[in-house]
Structures are given as C-alpha cells and as structure tokens.
PDB file of C-alpha atoms and ligand atoms in Angstrom:
ATOM      1  CA  MET A 828      -0.060   0.212   0.250  1.00  0.00           C
ATOM      2  CA  PHE A 829       1.111   3.447  -0.723  1.00  0.00           C
ATOM      3  CA  SER A 830       3.642   3.066  -3.217  1.00  0.00           C
ATOM      4  CA  TYR A 831       1.495   4.424  -6.076  1.00  0.00           C
ATOM      5  CA  ARG A 832       2.447   7.893  -7.139  1.00  0.00           C
ATOM      6  CA  HIS A 833       0.178   9.247 -10.122  1.00  0.00           C
ATOM      7  CA  ALA A 834       2.998  11.073 -10.866  1.00  0.00           C
ATOM      8  CA  PHE A 835       4.359   8.319 -12.798  1.00  0.00           C
ATOM      9  CA  HIS A 836       1.741   8.036 -15.070  1.00  0.00           C
ATOM     10  CA  ALA A 837       0.358  11.663 -15.307  1.00  0.00           C
ATOM     11  CA  GLY A 838      -0.022  12.408 -19.036  1.00  0.00           C
ATOM     12  CA  SER A 839      -0.566   8.585 -20.236  1.00  0.00           C
ATOM     13  CA  HIS A 840      -3.107   7.241 -22.816  1.00  0.00           C
ATOM     14  CA  ALA A 841      -4.968   6.560 -19.534  1.00  0.00           C
ATOM     15  CA  ASP A 842      -5.322   9.835 -18.149  1.00  0.00           C
ATOM     16  CA  ILE A 843      -6.333  10.874 -21.222  1.00  0.00           C
ATOM     17  CA  LEU A 844      -9.282   8.754 -21.927  1.00  0.00           C
ATOM     18  CA  LYS A 845     -10.308   9.386 -18.249  1.00  0.00           C
ATOM     19  CA  HIS A 846     -10.068  13.247 -18.416  1.00  0.00           C
ATOM     20  CA  LEU A 847     -11.604  13.745 -21.923  1.00  0.00           C
ATOM     21  CA  ILE A 848     -14.626  11.996 -20.625  1.00  0.00           C
ATOM     22  CA  LEU A 849     -14.609  13.712 -17.339  1.00  0.00           C
ATOM     23  CA  ILE A 850     -14.854  16.897 -18.984  1.00  0.00           C
ATOM     24  CA  HIS A 851     -17.729  15.893 -21.293  1.00  0.00           C
ATOM     25  CA  LEU A 852     -20.004  14.771 -18.303  1.00  0.00           C
ATOM     26  CA  VAL A 853     -18.877  18.203 -16.056  1.00  0.00           C
ATOM     27  CA  GLU A 854     -19.890  20.119 -19.050  1.00  0.00           C
ATOM     28  CA  TYR A 855     -22.902  18.762 -19.982  1.00  0.00           C
ATOM     29  CA  LEU A 856     -23.910  18.818 -16.062  1.00  0.00           C
ATOM     30  CA  GLN A 857     -23.385  22.342 -16.410  1.00  0.00           C
ATOM     31  CA  GLU A 858     -25.669  23.198 -19.283  1.00  0.00           C
ATOM     32  CA  LYS A 859     -28.181  23.606 -16.341  1.00  0.00           C
ATOM     33  CA  PRO A 860     -27.568  26.499 -14.328  1.00  0.00           C
ATOM     34  CA  GLY A 861     -28.237  24.563 -11.007  1.00  0.00           C
ATOM     35  CA  ALA A 862     -25.519  23.735  -8.781  1.00  0.00           C
ATOM     36  CA  ILE A 863     -23.449  20.494  -8.984  1.00  0.00           C
ATOM     37  CA  THR A 864     -21.165  18.568  -6.873  1.00  0.00           C
ATOM     38  CA  ILE A 865     -18.246  16.650  -7.822  1.00  0.00           C
ATOM     39  CA  ILE A 866     -16.782  13.894  -6.407  1.00  0.00           C
ATOM     40  CA  ASP A 867     -13.114  12.664  -6.919  1.00  0.00           C
ATOM     41  CA  THR A 868     -12.589   9.657  -4.575  1.00  0.00           C
ATOM     42  CA  HIS A 869      -9.084   9.217  -5.576  1.00  0.00           C
ATOM     43  CA  ALA A 870      -7.532  12.530  -6.243  1.00  0.00           C
ATOM     44  CA  GLY A 871      -3.826  12.259  -6.241  1.00  0.00           C
ATOM     45  CA  ALA A 872      -1.472  15.038  -6.355  1.00  0.00           C
ATOM     46  CA  GLY A 873      -3.566  17.458  -8.473  1.00  0.00           C
ATOM     47  CA  ILE A 874      -1.146  18.625 -10.980  1.00  0.00           C
ATOM     48  CA  TYR A 875       2.080  17.269 -12.064  1.00  0.00           C
ATOM     49  CA  ASN A 876       5.544  18.448 -13.822  1.00  0.00           C
ATOM     50  CA  LEU A 877       6.060  16.607 -16.374  1.00  0.00           C
ATOM     51  CA  LYS A 878       9.668  17.824 -17.023  1.00  0.00           C
ATOM     52  CA  ASP A 879      10.660  16.628 -13.357  1.00  0.00           C
ATOM     53  CA  GLY A 880      10.461  13.971 -10.512  1.00  0.00           C
ATOM     54  CA  PHE A 881       8.558  10.917 -11.083  1.00  0.00           C
ATOM     55  CA  ALA A 882       7.224  11.884 -14.268  1.00  0.00           C
ATOM     56  CA  ILE A 883      10.610  11.815 -15.827  1.00  0.00           C
ATOM     57  CA  VAL A 884      11.380   8.323 -14.582  1.00  0.00           C
ATOM     58  CA  SER A 885       8.626   6.502 -16.681  1.00  0.00           C
ATOM     59  CA  ASN A 886       7.920   9.010 -19.342  1.00  0.00           C
ATOM     60  CA  GLU A 887       4.461   7.824 -19.787  1.00  0.00           C
ATOM     61  CA  ALA A 888       3.507  11.147 -21.061  1.00  0.00           C
ATOM     62  CA  ASP A 889       5.644  10.658 -24.391  1.00  0.00           C
ATOM     63  CA  CYS A 890       3.233   8.146 -25.683  1.00  0.00           C
ATOM     64  CA  GLY A 891       0.424  10.033 -24.338  1.00  0.00           C
ATOM     65  CA  ILE A 892      -0.548  13.540 -24.018  1.00  0.00           C
ATOM     66  CA  TYR A 893       2.990  14.810 -25.847  1.00  0.00           C
ATOM     67  CA  ARG A 894       1.812  12.435 -28.723  1.00  0.00           C
ATOM     68  CA  LEU A 895      -1.356  13.486 -28.571  1.00  0.00           C
ATOM     69  CA  LYS A 896      -0.343  17.362 -28.916  1.00  0.00           C
ATOM     70  CA  LYS A 897       1.948  16.425 -31.868  1.00  0.00           C
ATOM     71  CA  PHE A 898      -0.829  14.681 -34.017  1.00  0.00           C
ATOM     72  CA  ALA A 899      -3.049  17.628 -33.470  1.00  0.00           C
ATOM     73  CA  GLN A 900      -0.569  20.280 -34.423  1.00  0.00           C
ATOM     74  CA  ASP A 901       1.047  18.045 -37.663  1.00  0.00           C
ATOM     75  CA  ARG A 902      -2.883  17.928 -38.493  1.00  0.00           C
ATOM     76  CA  ALA A 903      -3.471  21.444 -38.263  1.00  0.00           C
ATOM     77  CA  GLU A 904      -0.212  22.225 -40.338  1.00  0.00           C
ATOM     78  CA  SER A 905      -0.124  19.937 -42.624  1.00  0.00           C
ATOM     79  CA  SER A 906      -3.878  19.777 -43.807  1.00  0.00           C
ATOM     80  CA  ASN A 907      -5.332  22.234 -41.601  1.00  0.00           C
ATOM     81  CA  GLN A 908      -7.806  19.891 -40.169  1.00  0.00           C
ATOM     82  CA  PHE A 909      -8.683  20.097 -36.596  1.00  0.00           C
ATOM     83  CA  ASP A 910     -10.265  17.216 -34.756  1.00  0.00           C
ATOM     84  CA  GLU A 911     -12.831  18.914 -32.843  1.00  0.00           C
ATOM     85  CA  SER A 912     -13.448  16.148 -30.615  1.00  0.00           C
ATOM     86  CA  ILE A 913     -10.441  16.182 -28.698  1.00  0.00           C
ATOM     87  CA  GLN A 914      -9.845  20.384 -28.867  1.00  0.00           C
ATOM     88  CA  ARG A 915     -11.771  21.124 -25.645  1.00  0.00           C
ATOM     89  CA  TYR A 916      -9.524  18.454 -23.700  1.00  0.00           C
ATOM     90  CA  LEU A 917      -6.417  20.111 -25.230  1.00  0.00           C
ATOM     91  CA  GLU A 918      -7.541  23.510 -24.276  1.00  0.00           C
ATOM     92  CA  CYS A 919      -8.065  22.319 -20.599  1.00  0.00           C
ATOM     93  CA  ILE A 920      -3.850  20.778 -20.620  1.00  0.00           C
ATOM     94  CA  GLU A 921      -3.107  23.803 -22.311  1.00  0.00           C
ATOM     95  CA  MET A 922      -4.639  26.314 -19.698  1.00  0.00           C
ATOM     96  CA  GLU A 923      -1.837  24.922 -17.426  1.00  0.00           C
ATOM     97  CA  ASN A 924       0.941  25.457 -19.978  1.00  0.00           C
ATOM     98  CA  PRO A 925       0.225  29.454 -21.204  1.00  0.00           C
ATOM     99  CA  ASP A 926       3.318  29.667 -22.984  1.00  0.00           C
ATOM    100  CA  ASN A 927       2.701  27.073 -25.134  1.00  0.00           C
ATOM    101  CA  GLU A 928       5.292  24.676 -23.900  1.00  0.00           C
ATOM    102  CA  LEU A 929       3.943  21.695 -22.243  1.00  0.00           C
ATOM    103  CA  ASN A 930       5.405  21.280 -18.867  1.00  0.00           C
ATOM    104  CA  PHE A 931       2.501  20.295 -16.904  1.00  0.00           C
ATOM    105  CA  TYR A 932      -0.078  17.916 -16.411  1.00  0.00           C
ATOM    106  CA  PRO A 933      -3.367  18.585 -14.760  1.00  0.00           C
ATOM    107  CA  GLY A 934      -4.897  15.681 -12.477  1.00  0.00           C
ATOM    108  CA  SER A 935      -8.295  15.415 -12.297  1.00  0.00           C
ATOM    109  CA  PRO A 936      -8.559  17.726  -9.274  1.00  0.00           C
ATOM    110  CA  PHE A 937      -7.512  20.648 -11.305  1.00  0.00           C
ATOM    111  CA  ILE A 938      -8.974  19.811 -14.240  1.00  0.00           C
ATOM    112  CA  LEU A 939     -12.253  19.630 -11.874  1.00  0.00           C
ATOM    113  CA  ALA A 940     -11.658  22.976 -10.580  1.00  0.00           C
ATOM    114  CA  ARG A 941     -10.691  25.040 -13.291  1.00  0.00           C
ATOM    115  CA  LEU A 942     -14.258  23.875 -14.725  1.00  0.00           C
ATOM    116  CA  LEU A 943     -16.004  24.498 -11.609  1.00  0.00           C
ATOM    117  CA  ARG A 944     -18.738  27.509 -11.909  1.00  0.00           C
ATOM    118  CA  PRO A 945     -19.456  29.754  -8.488  1.00  0.00           C
ATOM    119  CA  GLN A 946     -22.665  27.757  -7.819  1.00  0.00           C
ATOM    120  CA  ASP A 947     -20.577  24.146  -7.943  1.00  0.00           C
ATOM    121  CA  ARG A 948     -18.585  22.359  -5.294  1.00  0.00           C
ATOM    122  CA  LEU A 949     -15.676  20.149  -5.602  1.00  0.00           C
ATOM    123  CA  LYS A 950     -14.848  17.069  -3.051  1.00  0.00           C
ATOM    124  CA  LEU A 951     -11.560  15.542  -3.270  1.00  0.00           C
ATOM    125  CA  PHE A 952     -10.285  12.460  -1.611  1.00  0.00           C
ATOM    126  CA  GLU A 953      -6.804  11.530  -0.907  1.00  0.00           C
ATOM    127  CA  LEU A 954      -5.101   8.969   1.408  1.00  0.00           C
ATOM    128  CA  HIS A 955      -1.745   8.811   0.582  1.00  0.00           C
ATOM    129  CA  PRO A 956       0.251  10.740   3.713  1.00  0.00           C
ATOM    130  CA  LYS A 957       2.528  12.182   1.341  1.00  0.00           C
ATOM    131  CA  GLU A 958       0.110  12.718  -1.923  1.00  0.00           C
ATOM    132  CA  ILE A 959      -2.364  14.768   0.200  1.00  0.00           C
ATOM    133  CA  ASP A 960       0.468  17.346   1.092  1.00  0.00           C
ATOM    134  CA  ILE A 961       1.036  18.064  -2.159  1.00  0.00           C
ATOM    135  CA  LEU A 962      -2.659  17.948  -3.384  1.00  0.00           C
ATOM    136  CA  ARG A 963      -3.161  20.580  -0.578  1.00  0.00           C
ATOM    137  CA  HIS A 964      -0.499  22.810  -1.570  1.00  0.00           C
ATOM    138  CA  ASN A 965      -1.495  22.406  -5.317  1.00  0.00           C
ATOM    139  CA  MET A 966      -4.952  23.255  -4.740  1.00  0.00           C
ATOM    140  CA  GLY A 967      -4.052  25.963  -2.986  1.00  0.00           C
ATOM    141  CA  GLN A 968      -2.614  28.004  -5.891  1.00  0.00           C
ATOM    142  CA  LEU A 969      -6.018  28.266  -7.175  1.00  0.00           C
ATOM    143  CA  LYS A 970      -7.600  30.324  -4.488  1.00  0.00           C
ATOM    144  CA  GLN A 971     -10.986  28.586  -4.550  1.00  0.00           C
ATOM    145  CA  VAL A 972     -11.443  27.581  -0.880  1.00  0.00           C
ATOM    146  CA  LYS A 973     -15.062  27.877  -0.615  1.00  0.00           C
ATOM    147  CA  GLN A 974     -16.003  25.515  -3.414  1.00  0.00           C
ATOM    148  CA  ILE A 975     -12.915  23.025  -2.646  1.00  0.00           C
ATOM    149  CA  ASP A 976     -13.064  20.562   0.262  1.00  0.00           C
ATOM    150  CA  ILE A 977      -9.962  17.967   0.414  1.00  0.00           C
ATOM    151  CA  TYR A 978     -10.619  15.141   2.782  1.00  0.00           C
ATOM    152  CA  ALA A 979      -7.512  12.785   4.159  1.00  0.00           C
ATOM    153  CA  GLU A 980      -9.675  10.065   4.205  1.00  0.00           C
ATOM    154  CA  ASP A 981     -10.574   6.250   2.815  1.00  0.00           C
ATOM    155  CA  SER A 982     -13.124   7.281   0.283  1.00  0.00           C
ATOM    156  CA  PHE A 983     -14.365   3.824  -0.346  1.00  0.00           C
ATOM    157  CA  THR A 984     -15.747   4.008   3.491  1.00  0.00           C
ATOM    158  CA  ARG A 985     -16.529   7.965   3.200  1.00  0.00           C
ATOM    159  CA  LEU A 986     -18.120   8.366  -0.255  1.00  0.00           C
ATOM    160  CA  LYS A 987     -21.591   7.220   1.003  1.00  0.00           C
ATOM    161  CA  GLY A 988     -21.698   9.938   3.729  1.00  0.00           C
ATOM    162  CA  LEU A 989     -21.642  12.632   0.967  1.00  0.00           C
ATOM    163  CA  LEU A 990     -24.520  11.246  -0.969  1.00  0.00           C
ATOM    164  CA  PRO A 991     -26.962  12.419  -2.276  1.00  0.00           C
ATOM    165  CA  PRO A 992     -25.424  16.032  -2.154  1.00  0.00           C
ATOM    166  CA  PRO A 993     -27.475  18.927  -1.582  1.00  0.00           C
ATOM    167  CA  SER A 994     -27.588  19.925  -5.024  1.00  0.00           C
ATOM    168  CA  ARG A 995     -29.164  16.553  -5.936  1.00  0.00           C
ATOM    169  CA  ARG A 996     -27.076  16.952  -9.068  1.00  0.00           C
ATOM    170  CA  GLY A 997     -23.798  15.534  -9.064  1.00  0.00           C
ATOM    171  CA  LEU A 998     -21.074  13.627 -10.350  1.00  0.00           C
ATOM    172  CA  VAL A 999     -18.296  10.978  -8.778  1.00  0.00           C
ATOM    173  CA  LEU A1000     -15.237  10.237 -10.249  1.00  0.00           C
ATOM    174  CA  ILE A1001     -13.740   6.898  -9.125  1.00  0.00           C
ATOM    175  CA  ASP A1002     -10.411   6.438  -9.998  1.00  0.00           C
ATOM    176  CA  PRO A1003      -8.408   3.723  -7.794  1.00  0.00           C
ATOM    177  CA  SER A1004      -4.811   2.783  -8.170  1.00  0.00           C
ATOM    178  CA  TYR A1005      -5.587  -1.010  -7.886  1.00  0.00           C
ATOM    179  CA  GLU A1006      -2.692  -1.160  -6.192  1.00  0.00           C
ATOM    180  CA  ASP A1007      -4.488  -3.344  -3.768  1.00  0.00           C
ATOM    181  CA  LYS A1008      -6.314  -6.154  -5.183  1.00  0.00           C
ATOM    182  CA  GLN A1009      -9.059  -5.637  -2.500  1.00  0.00           C
ATOM    183  CA  ASP A1010      -9.871  -2.347  -4.615  1.00  0.00           C
ATOM    184  CA  TYR A1011     -11.977  -4.246  -6.998  1.00  0.00           C
ATOM    185  CA  ARG A1012     -13.981  -5.329  -4.209  1.00  0.00           C
ATOM    186  CA  TYR A1013     -14.009  -2.248  -2.038  1.00  0.00           C
ATOM    187  CA  LEU A1014     -14.961  -0.487  -5.706  1.00  0.00           C
ATOM    188  CA  GLU A1015     -18.247  -3.141  -6.323  1.00  0.00           C
ATOM    189  CA  SER A1016     -19.399  -2.501  -2.460  1.00  0.00           C
ATOM    190  CA  THR A1017     -18.797   1.510  -3.055  1.00  0.00           C
ATOM    191  CA  VAL A1018     -20.764   1.926  -5.963  1.00  0.00           C
ATOM    192  CA  GLU A1019     -23.605  -0.379  -4.916  1.00  0.00           C
ATOM    193  CA  GLU A1020     -23.821   1.667  -1.667  1.00  0.00           C
ATOM    194  CA  ALA A1021     -23.598   4.956  -3.902  1.00  0.00           C
ATOM    195  CA  LEU A1022     -26.570   3.776  -5.714  1.00  0.00           C
ATOM    196  CA  GLN A1023     -28.437   3.129  -2.932  1.00  0.00           C
ATOM    197  CA  ARG A1024     -28.228   6.348  -1.992  1.00  0.00           C
ATOM    198  CA  PHE A1025     -27.968   8.617  -5.050  1.00  0.00           C
ATOM    199  CA  ALA A1026     -29.191   6.533  -7.998  1.00  0.00           C
ATOM    200  CA  THR A1027     -29.631   9.682 -10.307  1.00  0.00           C
ATOM    201  CA  GLY A1028     -25.797  10.504  -9.903  1.00  0.00           C
ATOM    202  CA  CYS A1029     -23.481   9.976 -12.871  1.00  0.00           C
ATOM    203  CA  TYR A1030     -20.437   7.770 -11.902  1.00  0.00           C
ATOM    204  CA  ALA A1031     -17.470   7.717 -13.858  1.00  0.00           C
ATOM    205  CA  ILE A1032     -15.171   4.625 -13.231  1.00  0.00           C
ATOM    206  CA  TRP A1033     -11.621   4.037 -14.448  1.00  0.00           C
ATOM    207  CA  TYR A1034     -10.184   0.507 -14.782  1.00  0.00           C
ATOM    208  CA  PRO A1035      -6.964  -0.799 -15.920  1.00  0.00           C
ATOM    209  CA  ILE A1036      -7.060  -3.370 -18.676  1.00  0.00           C
ATOM    210  CA  ILE A1037      -4.230  -5.999 -17.626  1.00  0.00           C
ATOM    211  CA  SER A1038      -3.848  -9.658 -17.485  1.00  0.00           C
ATOM    212  CA  ARG A1039      -5.658 -10.114 -13.791  1.00  0.00           C
ATOM    213  CA  ARG A1040      -8.738 -11.954 -13.327  1.00  0.00           C
ATOM    214  CA  GLU A1041     -10.341  -8.848 -11.315  1.00  0.00           C
ATOM    215  CA  SER A1042      -9.544  -6.588 -14.189  1.00  0.00           C
ATOM    216  CA  ALA A1043     -11.210  -8.799 -16.818  1.00  0.00           C
ATOM    217  CA  ALA A1044     -14.411  -9.321 -14.661  1.00  0.00           C
ATOM    218  CA  LEU A1045     -14.932  -5.542 -13.878  1.00  0.00           C
ATOM    219  CA  PRO A1046     -16.989  -4.118 -16.643  1.00  0.00           C
ATOM    220  CA  GLU A1047     -19.590  -7.080 -16.082  1.00  0.00           C
ATOM    221  CA  ARG A1048     -19.588  -6.426 -12.621  1.00  0.00           C
ATOM    222  CA  MET A1049     -20.380  -2.814 -12.912  1.00  0.00           C
ATOM    223  CA  LYS A1050     -23.104  -3.560 -15.419  1.00  0.00           C
ATOM    224  CA  LYS A1051     -24.632  -6.382 -12.993  1.00  0.00           C
ATOM    225  CA  ILE A1052     -24.831  -3.387 -10.367  1.00  0.00           C
ATOM    226  CA  ALA A1053     -26.014  -1.157 -13.234  1.00  0.00           C
ATOM    227  CA  ASN A1054     -28.743  -3.288 -14.236  1.00  0.00           C
ATOM    228  CA  SER A1055     -29.822  -3.958 -10.734  1.00  0.00           C
ATOM    229  CA  HIS A1056     -30.534  -0.804  -9.870  1.00  0.00           C
ATOM    230  CA  ALA A1057     -32.079  -0.140 -13.591  1.00  0.00           C
ATOM    231  CA  ARG A1058     -29.806   2.327 -14.589  1.00  0.00           C
ATOM    232  CA  SER A1059     -28.352   3.239 -17.673  1.00  0.00           C
ATOM    233  CA  TRP A1060     -24.515   2.852 -18.752  1.00  0.00           C
ATOM    234  CA  LEU A1061     -21.868   3.138 -21.114  1.00  0.00           C
ATOM    235  CA  ASN A1062     -18.086   1.506 -21.367  1.00  0.00           C
ATOM    236  CA  ALA A1063     -15.682   2.571 -23.057  1.00  0.00           C
ATOM    237  CA  GLU A1064     -11.849   1.181 -23.535  1.00  0.00           C
ATOM    238  CA  LEU A1065      -9.100   2.337 -25.517  1.00  0.00           C
ATOM    239  CA  ARG A1066      -6.353  -0.053 -26.406  1.00  0.00           C
ATOM    240  CA  VAL A1067      -3.034   1.693 -27.662  1.00  0.00           C
ATOM    241  CA  GLU A1068      -0.902  -1.588 -28.653  1.00  0.00           C
ATOM    242  CA  ASN A1069      -1.356  -5.096 -28.470  1.00  0.00           C
ATOM    243  CA  THR A1070       2.236  -6.483 -27.614  1.00  0.00           C
ATOM    244  CA  PRO A1071       1.974  -9.967 -25.736  1.00  0.00           C
ATOM    245  CA  GLY A1072       4.611  -9.895 -22.684  1.00  0.00           C
ATOM    246  CA  GLU A1073       5.013  -6.174 -22.394  1.00  0.00           C
ATOM    247  CA  ARG A1074       4.416  -4.955 -18.805  1.00  0.00           C
ATOM    248  CA  ARG A1075       3.465  -1.356 -19.384  1.00  0.00           C
ATOM    249  CA  LEU A1076      -0.305  -0.680 -19.269  1.00  0.00           C
ATOM    250  CA  GLN A1077      -1.796  -1.115 -22.914  1.00  0.00           C
ATOM    251  CA  ALA A1078      -5.528  -0.219 -22.516  1.00  0.00           C
ATOM    252  CA  SER A1079      -7.739   1.054 -20.014  1.00  0.00           C
ATOM    253  CA  GLY A1080     -11.266   1.632 -19.591  1.00  0.00           C
ATOM    254  CA  MET A1081     -14.064   3.974 -18.371  1.00  0.00           C
ATOM    255  CA  PHE A1082     -17.625   2.628 -17.193  1.00  0.00           C
ATOM    256  CA  ILE A1083     -20.018   5.604 -16.594  1.00  0.00           C
ATOM    257  CA  ILE A1084     -23.238   4.995 -14.958  1.00  0.00           C
ATOM    258  CA  ASN A1085     -25.956   7.421 -16.005  1.00  0.00           C
ATOM    259  CA  PRO A1086     -24.013   8.765 -18.729  1.00  0.00           C
ATOM    260  CA  PRO A1087     -25.475  11.524 -20.576  1.00  0.00           C
ATOM    261  CA  TRP A1088     -27.658  11.109 -23.947  1.00  0.00           C
ATOM    262  CA  THR A1089     -24.712  13.048 -25.714  1.00  0.00           C
ATOM    263  CA  LEU A1090     -21.663  11.214 -24.717  1.00  0.00           C
ATOM    264  CA  GLU A1091     -21.959   7.745 -26.956  1.00  0.00           C
ATOM    265  CA  LYS A1092     -22.433  10.103 -29.765  1.00  0.00           C
ATOM    266  CA  TYR A1093     -19.143  12.398 -28.608  1.00  0.00           C
ATOM    267  CA  LEU A1094     -17.208   8.998 -28.327  1.00  0.00           C
ATOM    268  CA  GLU A1095     -17.986   7.608 -31.593  1.00  0.00           C
ATOM    269  CA  LYS A1096     -15.921  10.575 -32.728  1.00  0.00           C
ATOM    270  CA  ALA A1097     -13.295  11.133 -30.283  1.00  0.00           C
ATOM    271  CA  LEU A1098     -12.080   7.207 -29.686  1.00  0.00           C
ATOM    272  CA  PRO A1099     -11.019   6.889 -33.693  1.00  0.00           C
ATOM    273  CA  VAL A1100      -9.190   9.972 -33.386  1.00  0.00           C
ATOM    274  CA  LEU A1101      -7.238   8.560 -30.179  1.00  0.00           C
ATOM    275  CA  VAL A1102      -6.743   5.125 -31.889  1.00  0.00           C
ATOM    276  CA  ARG A1103      -4.948   7.310 -34.553  1.00  0.00           C
ATOM    277  CA  ALA A1104      -3.007   9.287 -32.738  1.00  0.00           C
ATOM    278  CA  LEU A1105      -1.806   7.259 -29.806  1.00  0.00           C
ATOM    279  CA  GLY A1106      -2.083   3.757 -31.476  1.00  0.00           C
ATOM    280  CA  GLN A1107       1.654   2.131 -31.440  1.00  0.00           C
ATOM    281  CA  ASN A1108       0.595  -0.838 -33.327  1.00  0.00           C
ATOM    282  CA  SER A1109      -1.811  -2.708 -35.230  1.00  0.00           C
ATOM    283  CA  GLY A1110      -3.402  -3.925 -31.834  1.00  0.00           C
ATOM    284  CA  ALA A1111      -4.663  -0.140 -31.274  1.00  0.00           C
ATOM    285  CA  GLN A1112      -8.510   0.005 -31.186  1.00  0.00           C
ATOM    286  CA  PHE A1113     -11.749   1.080 -29.121  1.00  0.00           C
ATOM    287  CA  LEU A1114     -14.558  -0.404 -27.572  1.00  0.00           C
ATOM    288  CA  LEU A1115     -17.732   1.159 -27.100  1.00  0.00           C
ATOM    289  CA  LYS A1116     -20.910  -0.201 -25.600  1.00  0.00           C
ATOM    290  CA  SER A1117     -23.883   1.231 -23.993  1.00  0.00           C
ATOM    291  CA  PHE A1118     -27.323   0.245 -22.246  1.00  0.00           C
ATOM    292  CA  GLU A1119     -30.322   2.357 -21.790  1.00  0.00           C
ATOM    293  CA  VAL A1120     -33.209   1.987 -19.592  1.00  0.00           C
TER     294      VAL A1120
HETATM  295  N1  SAM B1560      -7.912  10.671 -10.240  1.00  0.00           N
HETATM  296  C1  SAM B1560      -6.412  11.268 -10.471  1.00  0.00           C
HETATM  297  C2  SAM B1560      -6.309  12.066 -11.715  1.00  0.00           C
HETATM  298  O1  SAM B1560      -6.760  11.482 -12.647  1.00  0.00           O
HETATM  299  O2  SAM B1560      -5.505  12.865 -11.841  1.00  0.00           O
HETATM  300  C3  SAM B1560      -5.470  10.108 -10.041  1.00  0.00           C
HETATM  301  C4  SAM B1560      -5.363   9.293  -9.284  1.00  0.00           C
HETATM  302  S1  SAM B1560      -4.793   8.139  -8.826  1.00  0.00           S
HETATM  303  C5  SAM B1560      -4.986   6.789 -10.388  1.00  0.00           C
HETATM  304  C6  SAM B1560      -5.319   6.802  -7.421  1.00  0.00           C
HETATM  305  C7  SAM B1560      -4.945   7.871  -6.183  1.00  0.00           C
HETATM  306  O3  SAM B1560      -5.725   7.398  -5.085  1.00  0.00           O
HETATM  307  C8  SAM B1560      -3.621   7.712  -5.481  1.00  0.00           C
HETATM  308  O4  SAM B1560      -2.994   8.951  -5.306  1.00  0.00           O
HETATM  309  C9  SAM B1560      -3.658   7.102  -4.183  1.00  0.00           C
HETATM  310  O5  SAM B1560      -2.831   7.703  -3.009  1.00  0.00           O
HETATM  311  C10 SAM B1560      -5.201   7.388  -3.444  1.00  0.00           C
HETATM  312  N2  SAM B1560      -5.873   6.609  -3.020  1.00  0.00           N
HETATM  313  C11 SAM B1560      -5.709   5.004  -3.037  1.00  0.00           C
HETATM  314  N3  SAM B1560      -6.526   4.418  -2.137  1.00  0.00           N
HETATM  315  C12 SAM B1560      -7.343   5.305  -1.540  1.00  0.00           C
HETATM  316  C13 SAM B1560      -8.444   5.629  -0.834  1.00  0.00           C
HETATM  317  N4  SAM B1560      -9.241   4.268  -0.186  1.00  0.00           N
HETATM  318  N5  SAM B1560      -9.394   6.620  -0.754  1.00  0.00           N
HETATM  319  C14 SAM B1560      -8.906   8.161  -1.126  1.00  0.00           C
HETATM  320  N6  SAM B1560      -7.676   7.916  -2.060  1.00  0.00           N
HETATM  321  C15 SAM B1560      -7.008   6.514  -2.277  1.00  0.00           C
END
C-alpha cells in the first residue's frame, strides 16, 4: 500500500481517456444552471510537472499527451484539419501551460477545479500521506477555498456520507490505483452503496485492462450493478497497443453509470481519433458499448 504515485503515469493514454470523458460529463451537467457537486474519490496530487521527478522516470506522457499534442499540431499544419472532439480536452491541458510549452499535466482535481462555476462544489479524497500534502499545496494555488473540500480519508468508506449531495445533481469520479487487489471488491460495494443513496448521480469509473482476473471481470460486474438498479450505462475502452508480454499498461477503460445521452455520439468521434493519434501498433483499437433503460 502507498507505493503508487500518480506522477509516474501523468499524461499517459489512460489519463487522456479518463480526462477527456470527465470534461464532457462536467460540461453536460453544466448545461443547466443548477449547482452540481463533483466528488473525486481518488484525487492524487492535483497537477504534475512533466519535466521533473517521477514523471521523467517513466515518461508515460511521451506516448500520451505529447503524442496527442503533436498529432493535433501536425494535422493542423499539414492539412488545416482540427479534430474537434479532442480540442476541448487539449484546451484544458493548455490552460496550465500558457507559454505553449507542455510542462505541466493537470490531474482530475485541477481539471475539475478549473471547470467549476461559482455555484458548483468539488470534494477531493486522497489517502496517501505525502500525496495529500502535495494536493493541498497545489489546490491552494487556485484560491477556490470555499468551493473545494479536501479529505485525507478512505473514500471507499466515506463516499456514502456525502450522498446524495444537497444539490441532488452530481458526478462521482472513482479512479482507484488498484494497487491493492481488494480495490476491485471495495469498488463494487462502494458503487452499490452509492447507487442506493443517490441513484440519479453520474458515476465515472476508471479501470486498467491488465491480465488479472479481477480487471477482466470489472466491466461485467459494473454492468450487473447498474442493471440491478435499472440504470443506463456506457463502457468505453482504449487500447494503444497489443504487445504480448510487455508489462506497461496497454489499455484502460471507463465505465459510466447514468451517462448523458450526448456521450456515446461524442465518443464515436473522439475514440477513433485517439486510436489514430496514440496507437502504437496494429493492435490499437477502441470499444464502445452502452445500454439505455
Ligand atoms: N484521479 C487522479 C487523476 O486523474 O489525476 C489520479 C488518482 S490515482 C490513479 C489514485 C490515487 O488514489 C492515489 O494518489 C492514491 O494514493 C489514492 N488512494 C488510494 N486508495 C485510496 C482510498 N481508499 N481513498 C482515497 N484515496 C486513495
């Protein structure tokens, strides 16, 4: 426990899939003026320096955000083409890099904080004793004290206490590190309890696609829970390569419960772009499935 530091993975293809979907979910909810509450159950450090520390050990951003940015720039320069579906995501990343050089990658807390309107609230959970201090420091730069609460607590046990939010409109991002095999089990009970308390909330669950029984079973387990609560769901996966025996993460997925009706159409456009931009061999592909009640 506690060996996971998200800085090793900041700006990876998995972050891109997760954050691109997250932005779409928030902006959909914000189409109505009513306040929303966003809960990020596994916050990490908030924002990452891609040119320093853990990030340069793994350089996962090279095959992630750097590759995507170059793809977008090349398409704009060579054929004057802009892939609209990834523009908004790139804008959110560029906001932290105003001098046009990509030095920082915003994690979910920073991306979410920047999207907040005055009436919205953000709740962040982080359990790692070092990460929580960095998160507090980083979020302190944003001067949004009244809108953001940070909890140094186990979100798997504490999430239910925040549901339903007073606004009755909300989004919960569940992005565990799956460092502990038990996370798969905790995730299930947390989602089950959360739906009992706040059935209409939008839940976005990230998962790695790795050769582990629990990981392979996760989407089916989530579908079962969503179906038992008569909730719509959407499942999107992005594989950037298929290289047997390679230990790096080659694919990940997002499972959304109560997705907005716009999400599937949006991902039908965005996922092929991500495969083209981030795909490393012919095994690159996406999956998109949904079920509407
Ligand atoms: N959501 C972040 C993002 O997209 O930028 C990345 C989060 S990272 C995958 C997972 C984080 O959850 C780690 O920083 C880890 O310390 C933290 N964590 C692990 N178990 C936790 C728990 N039970 N409650 C709260 N945080 C936890």
